[in-house]
JSON list of C-alpha atoms in Angstrom, two decimals:
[
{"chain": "A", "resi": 140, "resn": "UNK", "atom": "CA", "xyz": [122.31, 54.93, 92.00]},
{"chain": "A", "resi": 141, "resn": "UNK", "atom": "CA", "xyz": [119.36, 55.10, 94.62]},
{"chain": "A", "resi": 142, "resn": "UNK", "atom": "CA", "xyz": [116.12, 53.96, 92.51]},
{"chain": "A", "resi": 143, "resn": "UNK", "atom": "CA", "xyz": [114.51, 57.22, 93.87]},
{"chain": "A", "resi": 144, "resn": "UNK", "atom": "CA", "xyz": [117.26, 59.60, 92.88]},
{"chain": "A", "resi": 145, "resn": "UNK", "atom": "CA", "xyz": [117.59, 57.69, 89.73]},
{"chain": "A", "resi": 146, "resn": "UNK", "atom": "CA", "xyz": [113.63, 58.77, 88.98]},
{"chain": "A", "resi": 147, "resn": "UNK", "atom": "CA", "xyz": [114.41, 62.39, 90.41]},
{"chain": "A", "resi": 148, "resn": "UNK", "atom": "CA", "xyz": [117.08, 62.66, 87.63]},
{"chain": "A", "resi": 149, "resn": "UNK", "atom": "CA", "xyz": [114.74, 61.25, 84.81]},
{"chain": "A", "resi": 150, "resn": "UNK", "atom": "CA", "xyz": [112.16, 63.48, 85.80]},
{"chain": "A", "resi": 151, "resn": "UNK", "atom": "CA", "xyz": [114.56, 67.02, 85.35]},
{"chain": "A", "resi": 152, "resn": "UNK", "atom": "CA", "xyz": [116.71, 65.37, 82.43]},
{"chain": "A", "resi": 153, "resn": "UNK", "atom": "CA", "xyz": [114.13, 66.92, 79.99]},
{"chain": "A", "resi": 154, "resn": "UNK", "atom": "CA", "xyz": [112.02, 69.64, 82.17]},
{"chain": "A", "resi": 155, "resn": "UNK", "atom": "CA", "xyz": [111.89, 73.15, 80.80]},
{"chain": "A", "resi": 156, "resn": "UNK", "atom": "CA", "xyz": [111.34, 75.93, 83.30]},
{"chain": "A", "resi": 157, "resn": "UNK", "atom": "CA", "xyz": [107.89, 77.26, 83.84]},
{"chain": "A", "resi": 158, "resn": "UNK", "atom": "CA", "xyz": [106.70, 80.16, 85.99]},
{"chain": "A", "resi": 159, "resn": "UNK", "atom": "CA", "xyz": [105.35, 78.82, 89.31]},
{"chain": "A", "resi": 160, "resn": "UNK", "atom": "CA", "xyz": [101.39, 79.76, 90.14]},
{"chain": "A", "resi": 161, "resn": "UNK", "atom": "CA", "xyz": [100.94, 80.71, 86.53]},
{"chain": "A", "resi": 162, "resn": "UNK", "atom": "CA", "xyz": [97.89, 79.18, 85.39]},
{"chain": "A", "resi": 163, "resn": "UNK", "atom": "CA", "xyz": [96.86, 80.80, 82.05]},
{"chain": "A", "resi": 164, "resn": "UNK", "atom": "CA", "xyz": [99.32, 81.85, 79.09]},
{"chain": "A", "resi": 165, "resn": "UNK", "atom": "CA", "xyz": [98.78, 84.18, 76.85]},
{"chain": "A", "resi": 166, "resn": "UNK", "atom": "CA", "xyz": [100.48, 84.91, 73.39]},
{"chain": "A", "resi": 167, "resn": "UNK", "atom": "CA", "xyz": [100.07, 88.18, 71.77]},
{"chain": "A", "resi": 168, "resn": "UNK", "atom": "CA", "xyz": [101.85, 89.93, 68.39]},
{"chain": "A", "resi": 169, "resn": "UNK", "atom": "CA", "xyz": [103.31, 93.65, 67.90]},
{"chain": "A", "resi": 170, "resn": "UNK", "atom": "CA", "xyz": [102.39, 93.88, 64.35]},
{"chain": "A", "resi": 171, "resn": "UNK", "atom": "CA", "xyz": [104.20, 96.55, 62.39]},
{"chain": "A", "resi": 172, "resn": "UNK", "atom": "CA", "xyz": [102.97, 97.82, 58.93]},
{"chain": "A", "resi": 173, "resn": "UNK", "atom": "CA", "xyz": [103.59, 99.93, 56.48]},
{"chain": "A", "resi": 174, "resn": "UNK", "atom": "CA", "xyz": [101.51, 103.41, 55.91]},
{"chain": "A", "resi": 175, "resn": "UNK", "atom": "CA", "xyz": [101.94, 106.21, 53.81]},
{"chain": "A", "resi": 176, "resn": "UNK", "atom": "CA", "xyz": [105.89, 104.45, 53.57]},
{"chain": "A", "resi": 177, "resn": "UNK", "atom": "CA", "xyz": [105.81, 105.79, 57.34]},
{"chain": "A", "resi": 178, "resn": "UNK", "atom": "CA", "xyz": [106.15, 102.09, 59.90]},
{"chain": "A", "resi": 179, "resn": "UNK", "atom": "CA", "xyz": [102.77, 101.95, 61.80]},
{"chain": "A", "resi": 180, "resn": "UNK", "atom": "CA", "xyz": [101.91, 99.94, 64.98]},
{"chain": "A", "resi": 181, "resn": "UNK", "atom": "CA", "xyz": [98.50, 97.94, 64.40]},
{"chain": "A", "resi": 182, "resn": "UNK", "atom": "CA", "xyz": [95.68, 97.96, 67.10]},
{"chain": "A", "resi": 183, "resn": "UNK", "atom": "CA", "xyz": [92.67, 96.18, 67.59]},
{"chain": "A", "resi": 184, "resn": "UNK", "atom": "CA", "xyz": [89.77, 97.81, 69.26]},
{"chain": "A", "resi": 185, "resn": "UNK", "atom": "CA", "xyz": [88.41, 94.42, 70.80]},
{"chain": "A", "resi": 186, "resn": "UNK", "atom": "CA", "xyz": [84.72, 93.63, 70.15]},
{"chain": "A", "resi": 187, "resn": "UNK", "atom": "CA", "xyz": [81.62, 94.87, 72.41]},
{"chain": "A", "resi": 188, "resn": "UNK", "atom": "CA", "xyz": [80.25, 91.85, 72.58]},
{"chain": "A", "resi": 189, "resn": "UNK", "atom": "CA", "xyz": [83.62, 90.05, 73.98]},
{"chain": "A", "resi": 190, "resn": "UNK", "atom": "CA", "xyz": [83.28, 88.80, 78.04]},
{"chain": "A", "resi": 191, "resn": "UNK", "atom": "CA", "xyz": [86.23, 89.83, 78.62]},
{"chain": "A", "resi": 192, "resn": "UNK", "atom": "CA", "xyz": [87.77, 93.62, 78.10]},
{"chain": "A", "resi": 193, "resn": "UNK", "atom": "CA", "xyz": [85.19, 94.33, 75.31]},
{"chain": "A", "resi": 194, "resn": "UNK", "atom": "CA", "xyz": [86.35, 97.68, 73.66]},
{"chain": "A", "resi": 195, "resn": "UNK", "atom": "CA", "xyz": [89.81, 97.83, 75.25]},
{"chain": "A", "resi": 196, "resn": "UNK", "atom": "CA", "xyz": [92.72, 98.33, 72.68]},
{"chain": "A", "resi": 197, "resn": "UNK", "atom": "CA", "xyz": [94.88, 95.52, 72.80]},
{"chain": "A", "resi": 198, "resn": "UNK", "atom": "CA", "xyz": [97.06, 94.10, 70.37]},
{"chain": "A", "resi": 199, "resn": "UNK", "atom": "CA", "xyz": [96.35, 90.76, 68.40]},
{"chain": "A", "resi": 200, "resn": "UNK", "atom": "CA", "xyz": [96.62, 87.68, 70.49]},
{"chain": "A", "resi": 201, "resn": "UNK", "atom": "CA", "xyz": [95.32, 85.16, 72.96]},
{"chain": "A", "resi": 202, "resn": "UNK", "atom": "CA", "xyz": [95.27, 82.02, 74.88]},
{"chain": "A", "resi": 203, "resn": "UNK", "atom": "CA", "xyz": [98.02, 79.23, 74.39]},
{"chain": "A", "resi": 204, "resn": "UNK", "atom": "CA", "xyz": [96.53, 76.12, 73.79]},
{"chain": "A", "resi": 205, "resn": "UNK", "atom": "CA", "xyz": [97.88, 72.74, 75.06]},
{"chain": "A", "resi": 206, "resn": "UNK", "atom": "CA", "xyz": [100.71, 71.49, 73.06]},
{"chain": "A", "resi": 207, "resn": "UNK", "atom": "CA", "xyz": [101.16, 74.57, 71.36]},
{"chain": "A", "resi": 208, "resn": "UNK", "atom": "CA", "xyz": [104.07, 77.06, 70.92]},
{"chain": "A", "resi": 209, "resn": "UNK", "atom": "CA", "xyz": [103.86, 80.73, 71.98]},
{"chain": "A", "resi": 210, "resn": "UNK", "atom": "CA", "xyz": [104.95, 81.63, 68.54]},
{"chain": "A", "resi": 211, "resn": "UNK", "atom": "CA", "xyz": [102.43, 79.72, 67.36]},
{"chain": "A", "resi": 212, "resn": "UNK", "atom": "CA", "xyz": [99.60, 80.71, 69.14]},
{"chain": "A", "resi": 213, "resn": "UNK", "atom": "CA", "xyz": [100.78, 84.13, 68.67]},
{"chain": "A", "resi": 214, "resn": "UNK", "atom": "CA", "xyz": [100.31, 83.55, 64.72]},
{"chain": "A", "resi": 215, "resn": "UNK", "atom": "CA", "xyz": [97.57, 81.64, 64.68]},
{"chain": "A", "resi": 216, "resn": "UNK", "atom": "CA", "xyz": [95.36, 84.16, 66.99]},
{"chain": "A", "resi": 217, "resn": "UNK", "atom": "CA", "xyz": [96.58, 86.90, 64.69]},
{"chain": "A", "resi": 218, "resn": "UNK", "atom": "CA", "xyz": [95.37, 85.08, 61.65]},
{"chain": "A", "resi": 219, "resn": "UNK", "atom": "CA", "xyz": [91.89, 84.47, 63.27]},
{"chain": "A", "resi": 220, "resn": "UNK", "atom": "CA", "xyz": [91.47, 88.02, 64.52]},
{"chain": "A", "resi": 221, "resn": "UNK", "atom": "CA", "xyz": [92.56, 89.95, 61.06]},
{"chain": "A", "resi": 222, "resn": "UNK", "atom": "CA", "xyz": [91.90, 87.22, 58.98]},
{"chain": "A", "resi": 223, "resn": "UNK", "atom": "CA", "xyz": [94.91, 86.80, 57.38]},
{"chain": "A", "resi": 224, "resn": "UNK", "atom": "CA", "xyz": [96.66, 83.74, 56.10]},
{"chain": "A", "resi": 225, "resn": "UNK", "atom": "CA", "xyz": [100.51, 82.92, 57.71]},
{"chain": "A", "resi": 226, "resn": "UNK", "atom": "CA", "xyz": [102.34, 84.47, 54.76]},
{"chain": "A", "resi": 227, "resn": "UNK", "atom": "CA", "xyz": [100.61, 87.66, 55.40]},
{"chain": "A", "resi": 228, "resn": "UNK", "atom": "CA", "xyz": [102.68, 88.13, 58.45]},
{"chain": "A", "resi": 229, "resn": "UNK", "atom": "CA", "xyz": [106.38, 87.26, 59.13]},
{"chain": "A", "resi": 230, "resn": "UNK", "atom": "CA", "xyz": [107.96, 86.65, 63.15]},
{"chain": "A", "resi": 231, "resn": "UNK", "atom": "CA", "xyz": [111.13, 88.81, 63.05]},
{"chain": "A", "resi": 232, "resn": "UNK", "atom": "CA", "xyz": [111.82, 88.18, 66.73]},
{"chain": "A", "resi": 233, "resn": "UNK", "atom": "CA", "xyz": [110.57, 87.47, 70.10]},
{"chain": "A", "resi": 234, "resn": "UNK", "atom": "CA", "xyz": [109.66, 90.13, 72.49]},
{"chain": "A", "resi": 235, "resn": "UNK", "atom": "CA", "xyz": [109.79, 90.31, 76.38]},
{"chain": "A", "resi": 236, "resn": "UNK", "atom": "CA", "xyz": [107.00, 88.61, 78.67]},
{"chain": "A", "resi": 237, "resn": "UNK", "atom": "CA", "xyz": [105.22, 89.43, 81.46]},
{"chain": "A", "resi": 238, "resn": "UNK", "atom": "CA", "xyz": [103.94, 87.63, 84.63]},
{"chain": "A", "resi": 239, "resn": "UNK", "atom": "CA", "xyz": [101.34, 89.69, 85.81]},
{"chain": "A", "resi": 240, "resn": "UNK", "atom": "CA", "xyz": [99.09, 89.57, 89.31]},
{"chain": "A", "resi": 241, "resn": "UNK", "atom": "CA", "xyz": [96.37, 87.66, 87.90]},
{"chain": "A", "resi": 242, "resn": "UNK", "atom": "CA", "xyz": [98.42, 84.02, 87.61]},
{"chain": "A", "resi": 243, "resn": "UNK", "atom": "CA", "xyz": [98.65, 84.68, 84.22]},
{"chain": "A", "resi": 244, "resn": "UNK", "atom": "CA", "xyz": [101.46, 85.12, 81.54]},
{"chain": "A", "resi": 245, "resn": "UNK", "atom": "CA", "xyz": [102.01, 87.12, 78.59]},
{"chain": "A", "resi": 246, "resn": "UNK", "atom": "CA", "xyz": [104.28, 86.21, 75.90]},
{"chain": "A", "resi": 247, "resn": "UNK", "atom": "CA", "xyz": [105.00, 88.54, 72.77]},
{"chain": "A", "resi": 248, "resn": "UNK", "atom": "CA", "xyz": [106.19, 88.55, 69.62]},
{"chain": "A", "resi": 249, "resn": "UNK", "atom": "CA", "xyz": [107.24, 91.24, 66.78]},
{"chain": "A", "resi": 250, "resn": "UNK", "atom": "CA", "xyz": [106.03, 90.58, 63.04]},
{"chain": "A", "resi": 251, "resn": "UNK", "atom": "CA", "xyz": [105.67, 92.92, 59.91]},
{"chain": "A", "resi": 252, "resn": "UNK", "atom": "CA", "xyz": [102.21, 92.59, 58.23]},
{"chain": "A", "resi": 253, "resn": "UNK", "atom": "CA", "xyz": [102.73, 91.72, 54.76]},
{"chain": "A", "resi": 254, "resn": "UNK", "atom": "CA", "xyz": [99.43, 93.40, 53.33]},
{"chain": "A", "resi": 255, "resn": "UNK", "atom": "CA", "xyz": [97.87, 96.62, 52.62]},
{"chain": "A", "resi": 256, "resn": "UNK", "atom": "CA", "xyz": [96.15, 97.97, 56.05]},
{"chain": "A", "resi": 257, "resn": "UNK", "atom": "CA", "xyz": [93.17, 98.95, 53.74]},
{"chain": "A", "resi": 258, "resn": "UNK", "atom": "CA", "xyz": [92.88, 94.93, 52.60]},
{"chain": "A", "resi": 259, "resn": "UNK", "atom": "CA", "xyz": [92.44, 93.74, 56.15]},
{"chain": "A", "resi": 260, "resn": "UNK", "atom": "CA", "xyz": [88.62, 92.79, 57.74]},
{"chain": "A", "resi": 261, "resn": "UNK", "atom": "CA", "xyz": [89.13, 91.73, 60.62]},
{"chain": "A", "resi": 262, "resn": "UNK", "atom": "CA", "xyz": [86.74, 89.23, 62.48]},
{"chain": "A", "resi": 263, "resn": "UNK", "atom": "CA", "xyz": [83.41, 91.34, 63.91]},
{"chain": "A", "resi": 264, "resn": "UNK", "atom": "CA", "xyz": [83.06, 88.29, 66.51]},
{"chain": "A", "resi": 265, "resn": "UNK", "atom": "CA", "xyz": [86.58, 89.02, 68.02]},
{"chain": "A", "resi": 266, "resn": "UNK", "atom": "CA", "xyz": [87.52, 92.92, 66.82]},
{"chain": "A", "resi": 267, "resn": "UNK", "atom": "CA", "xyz": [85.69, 96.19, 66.69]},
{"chain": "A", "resi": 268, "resn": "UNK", "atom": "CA", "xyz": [87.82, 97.52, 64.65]},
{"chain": "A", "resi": 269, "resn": "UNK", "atom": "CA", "xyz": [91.51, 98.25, 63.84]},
{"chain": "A", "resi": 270, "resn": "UNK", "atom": "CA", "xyz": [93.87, 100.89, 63.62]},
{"chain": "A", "resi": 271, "resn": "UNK", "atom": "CA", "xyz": [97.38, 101.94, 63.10]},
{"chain": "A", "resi": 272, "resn": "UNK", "atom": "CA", "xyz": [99.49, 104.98, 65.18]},
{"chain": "A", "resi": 273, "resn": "UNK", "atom": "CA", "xyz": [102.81, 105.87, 63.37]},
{"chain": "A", "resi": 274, "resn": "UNK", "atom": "CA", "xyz": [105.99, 104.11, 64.99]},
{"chain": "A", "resi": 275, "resn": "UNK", "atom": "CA", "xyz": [107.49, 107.78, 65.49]},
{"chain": "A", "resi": 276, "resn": "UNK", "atom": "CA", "xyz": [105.12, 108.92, 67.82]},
{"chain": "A", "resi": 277, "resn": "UNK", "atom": "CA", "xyz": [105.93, 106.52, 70.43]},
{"chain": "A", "resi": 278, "resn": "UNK", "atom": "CA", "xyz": [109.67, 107.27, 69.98]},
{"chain": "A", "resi": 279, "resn": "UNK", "atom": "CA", "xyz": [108.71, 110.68, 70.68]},
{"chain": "A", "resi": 280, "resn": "UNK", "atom": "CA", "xyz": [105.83, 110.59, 73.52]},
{"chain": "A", "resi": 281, "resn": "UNK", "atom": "CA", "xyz": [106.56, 108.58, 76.34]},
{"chain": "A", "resi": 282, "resn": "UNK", "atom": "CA", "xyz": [103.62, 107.13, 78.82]},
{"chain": "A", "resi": 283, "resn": "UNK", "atom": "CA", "xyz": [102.28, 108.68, 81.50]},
{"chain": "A", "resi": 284, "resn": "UNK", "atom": "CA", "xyz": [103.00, 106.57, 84.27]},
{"chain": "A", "resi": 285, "resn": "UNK", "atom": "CA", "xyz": [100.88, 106.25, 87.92]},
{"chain": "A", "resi": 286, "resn": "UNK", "atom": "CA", "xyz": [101.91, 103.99, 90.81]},
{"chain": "A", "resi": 287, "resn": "UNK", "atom": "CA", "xyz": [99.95, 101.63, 91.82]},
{"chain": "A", "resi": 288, "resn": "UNK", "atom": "CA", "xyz": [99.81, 99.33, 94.98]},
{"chain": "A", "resi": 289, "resn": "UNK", "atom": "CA", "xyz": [98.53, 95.54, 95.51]},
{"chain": "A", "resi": 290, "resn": "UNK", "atom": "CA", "xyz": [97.51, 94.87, 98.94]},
{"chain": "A", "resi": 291, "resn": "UNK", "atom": "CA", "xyz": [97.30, 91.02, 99.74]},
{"chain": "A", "resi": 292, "resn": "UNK", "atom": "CA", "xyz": [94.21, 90.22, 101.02]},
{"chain": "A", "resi": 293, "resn": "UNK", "atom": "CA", "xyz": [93.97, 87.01, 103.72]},
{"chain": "A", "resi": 294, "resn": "UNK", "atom": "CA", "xyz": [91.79, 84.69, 104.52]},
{"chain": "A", "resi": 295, "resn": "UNK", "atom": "CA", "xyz": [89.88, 84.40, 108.15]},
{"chain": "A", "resi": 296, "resn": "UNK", "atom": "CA", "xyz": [91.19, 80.92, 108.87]},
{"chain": "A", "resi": 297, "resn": "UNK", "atom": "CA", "xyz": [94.73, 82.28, 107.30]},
{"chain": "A", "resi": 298, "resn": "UNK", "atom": "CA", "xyz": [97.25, 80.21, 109.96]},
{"chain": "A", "resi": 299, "resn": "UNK", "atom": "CA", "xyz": [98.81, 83.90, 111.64]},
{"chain": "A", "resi": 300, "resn": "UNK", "atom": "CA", "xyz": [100.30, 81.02, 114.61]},
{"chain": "A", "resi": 301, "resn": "UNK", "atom": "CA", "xyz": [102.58, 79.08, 112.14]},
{"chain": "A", "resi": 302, "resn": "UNK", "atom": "CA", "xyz": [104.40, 82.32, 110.99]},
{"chain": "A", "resi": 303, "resn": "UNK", "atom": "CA", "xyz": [106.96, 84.54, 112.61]},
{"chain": "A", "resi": 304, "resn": "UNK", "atom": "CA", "xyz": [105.50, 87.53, 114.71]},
{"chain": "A", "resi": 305, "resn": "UNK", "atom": "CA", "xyz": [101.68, 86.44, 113.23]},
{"chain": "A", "resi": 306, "resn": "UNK", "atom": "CA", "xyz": [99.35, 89.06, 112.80]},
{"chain": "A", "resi": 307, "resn": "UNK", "atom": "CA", "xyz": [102.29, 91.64, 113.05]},
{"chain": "A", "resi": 308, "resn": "UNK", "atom": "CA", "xyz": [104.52, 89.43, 110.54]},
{"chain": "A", "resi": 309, "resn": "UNK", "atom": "CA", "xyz": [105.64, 92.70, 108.17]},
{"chain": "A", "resi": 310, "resn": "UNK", "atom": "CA", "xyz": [104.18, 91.69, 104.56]},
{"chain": "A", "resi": 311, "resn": "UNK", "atom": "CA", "xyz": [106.09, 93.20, 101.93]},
{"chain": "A", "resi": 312, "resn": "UNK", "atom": "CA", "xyz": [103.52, 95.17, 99.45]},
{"chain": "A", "resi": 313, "resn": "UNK", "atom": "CA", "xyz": [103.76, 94.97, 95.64]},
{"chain": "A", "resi": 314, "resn": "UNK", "atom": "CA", "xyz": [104.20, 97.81, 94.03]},
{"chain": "A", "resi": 315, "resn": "UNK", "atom": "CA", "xyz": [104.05, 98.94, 90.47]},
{"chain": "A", "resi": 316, "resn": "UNK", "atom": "CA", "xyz": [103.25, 101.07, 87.43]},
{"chain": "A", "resi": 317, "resn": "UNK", "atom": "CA", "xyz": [100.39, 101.67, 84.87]},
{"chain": "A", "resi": 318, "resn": "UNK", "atom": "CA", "xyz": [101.05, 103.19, 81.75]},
{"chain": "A", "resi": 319, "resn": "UNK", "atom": "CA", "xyz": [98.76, 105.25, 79.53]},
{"chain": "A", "resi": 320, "resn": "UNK", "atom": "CA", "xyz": [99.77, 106.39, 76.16]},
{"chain": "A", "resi": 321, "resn": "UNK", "atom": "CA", "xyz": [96.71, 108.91, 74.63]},
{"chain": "A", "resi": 322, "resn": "UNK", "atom": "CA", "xyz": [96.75, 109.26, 70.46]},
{"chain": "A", "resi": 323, "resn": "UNK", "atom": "CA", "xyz": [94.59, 111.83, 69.41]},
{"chain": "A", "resi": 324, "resn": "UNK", "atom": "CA", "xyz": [90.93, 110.09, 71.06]},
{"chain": "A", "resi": 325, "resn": "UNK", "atom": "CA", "xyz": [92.70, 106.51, 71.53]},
{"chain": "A", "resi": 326, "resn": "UNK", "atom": "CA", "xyz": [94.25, 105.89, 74.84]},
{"chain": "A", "resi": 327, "resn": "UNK", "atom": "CA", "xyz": [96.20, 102.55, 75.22]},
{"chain": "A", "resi": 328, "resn": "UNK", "atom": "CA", "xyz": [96.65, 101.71, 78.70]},
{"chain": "A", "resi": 329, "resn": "UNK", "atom": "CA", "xyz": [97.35, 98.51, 81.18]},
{"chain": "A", "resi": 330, "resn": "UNK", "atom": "CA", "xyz": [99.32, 95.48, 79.84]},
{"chain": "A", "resi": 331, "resn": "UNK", "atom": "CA", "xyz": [99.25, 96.73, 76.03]},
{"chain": "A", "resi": 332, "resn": "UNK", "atom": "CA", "xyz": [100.49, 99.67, 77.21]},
{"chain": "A", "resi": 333, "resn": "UNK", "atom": "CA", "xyz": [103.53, 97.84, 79.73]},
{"chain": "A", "resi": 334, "resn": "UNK", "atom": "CA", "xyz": [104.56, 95.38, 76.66]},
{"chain": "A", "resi": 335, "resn": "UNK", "atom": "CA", "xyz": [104.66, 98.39, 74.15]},
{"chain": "A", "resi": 336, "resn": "UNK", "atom": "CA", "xyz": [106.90, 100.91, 76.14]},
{"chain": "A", "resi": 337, "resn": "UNK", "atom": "CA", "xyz": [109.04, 97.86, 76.20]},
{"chain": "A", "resi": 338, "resn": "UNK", "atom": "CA", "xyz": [109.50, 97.32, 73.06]},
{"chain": "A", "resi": 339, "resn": "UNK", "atom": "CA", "xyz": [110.19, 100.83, 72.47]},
{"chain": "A", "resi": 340, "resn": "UNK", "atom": "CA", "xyz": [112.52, 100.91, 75.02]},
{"chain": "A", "resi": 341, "resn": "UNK", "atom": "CA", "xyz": [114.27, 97.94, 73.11]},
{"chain": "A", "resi": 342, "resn": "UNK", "atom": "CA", "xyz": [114.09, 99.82, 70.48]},
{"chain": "A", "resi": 343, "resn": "UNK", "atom": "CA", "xyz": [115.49, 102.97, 71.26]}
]
């Protein structure tokens, strides 16, 4: 075989597929509990002081780190947000992902929280707080659900010459929806939101 093709060959022999343009991955966990023997979906209110989304409800989770698993991170970031130790919580399957516009993807993961919600601190430096919503109440209210549009923005020196029809060319625009579920004064909204009316959907 051709030395070149024979490299080519070594080089996809082992490759796993990754999401082209995606830069940052994300791991997060749908953690369901038990309350008042009623299953509960657990919340975090994320911290004031946090850069980035402070006091947005989101649910445990974080960045990937090199070498490591999205089921992994998905524990581990759970563990250092509620403080918990890895036999408080058990993985009973792997949810959907998401790619979303920001070159950034979102894996997620279902466990059941082995502890009393009353014996969990979370960490102040990461959470605000946390709080459960009954699992019913999503099988019963669906989001409310607004379109939204993504217009593509170009460059000055973008090359219109080297593309068919140039500054006419017709550019296809993204479309899509936000979701906003509202629980008494708590409304969950953006990706939260998109990755839990999927897993109800998957669900029910």
């Amino acid at each position: 075989m051709d030395r070149e093709l024979f490299t080519i060959k070594e080089k996809f022999r082992h490759k796993k597929p990754r999401a082209i343009d995606v830069k940052n991955a994300y791991s997060v966990l749908i953690p369901l509990i038990k309350r008042d023997n009623e299953v509960h979906i657990l919340f975090e209110k994320r911290a004031l002081s946090l850069k980035n989304q402070p006091g947005e409800i989101s649910f445990p989770g974080g960045g990937i780190e090199r070498g490591e698993y999205s089921r992994d991170a998905a524990i581990r970031e759970t563990c250092e947000e509620l403080l918990l130790n890895k036999r408080d919580l058990s993985i009973i399957g792997k949810g959907d992902f998401l790619v979303n516009p920001y070159s950034a993807i979102i894996y997620s993961y279902v466990g059941i929280l082995n502890i009393e919600f009353d014996a969990i601190s979370p960490s102040k430096e990461e959470v605000e707080s946390i709080f459960t919503i009954p699992l019913d109440f999503f099988k019963i209210n669906k989001p409310k659900s607004y379109k939204t549009k993504i217009n593509l923005i170009r460059e000055d020196s973008f090359p219109y010459e080297l593309i068919p029809n140039g500054r006419n060319y017709k550019w296809k625009r993204a479309e899509g929806e936000m979701d906003f579920y509202v629980y008494k004064d708590i409304v969950i909204w953006g990706f939260t939101a998109k990755m839990l009316r999927n897993f109800i959907k998957n669900i029910y």
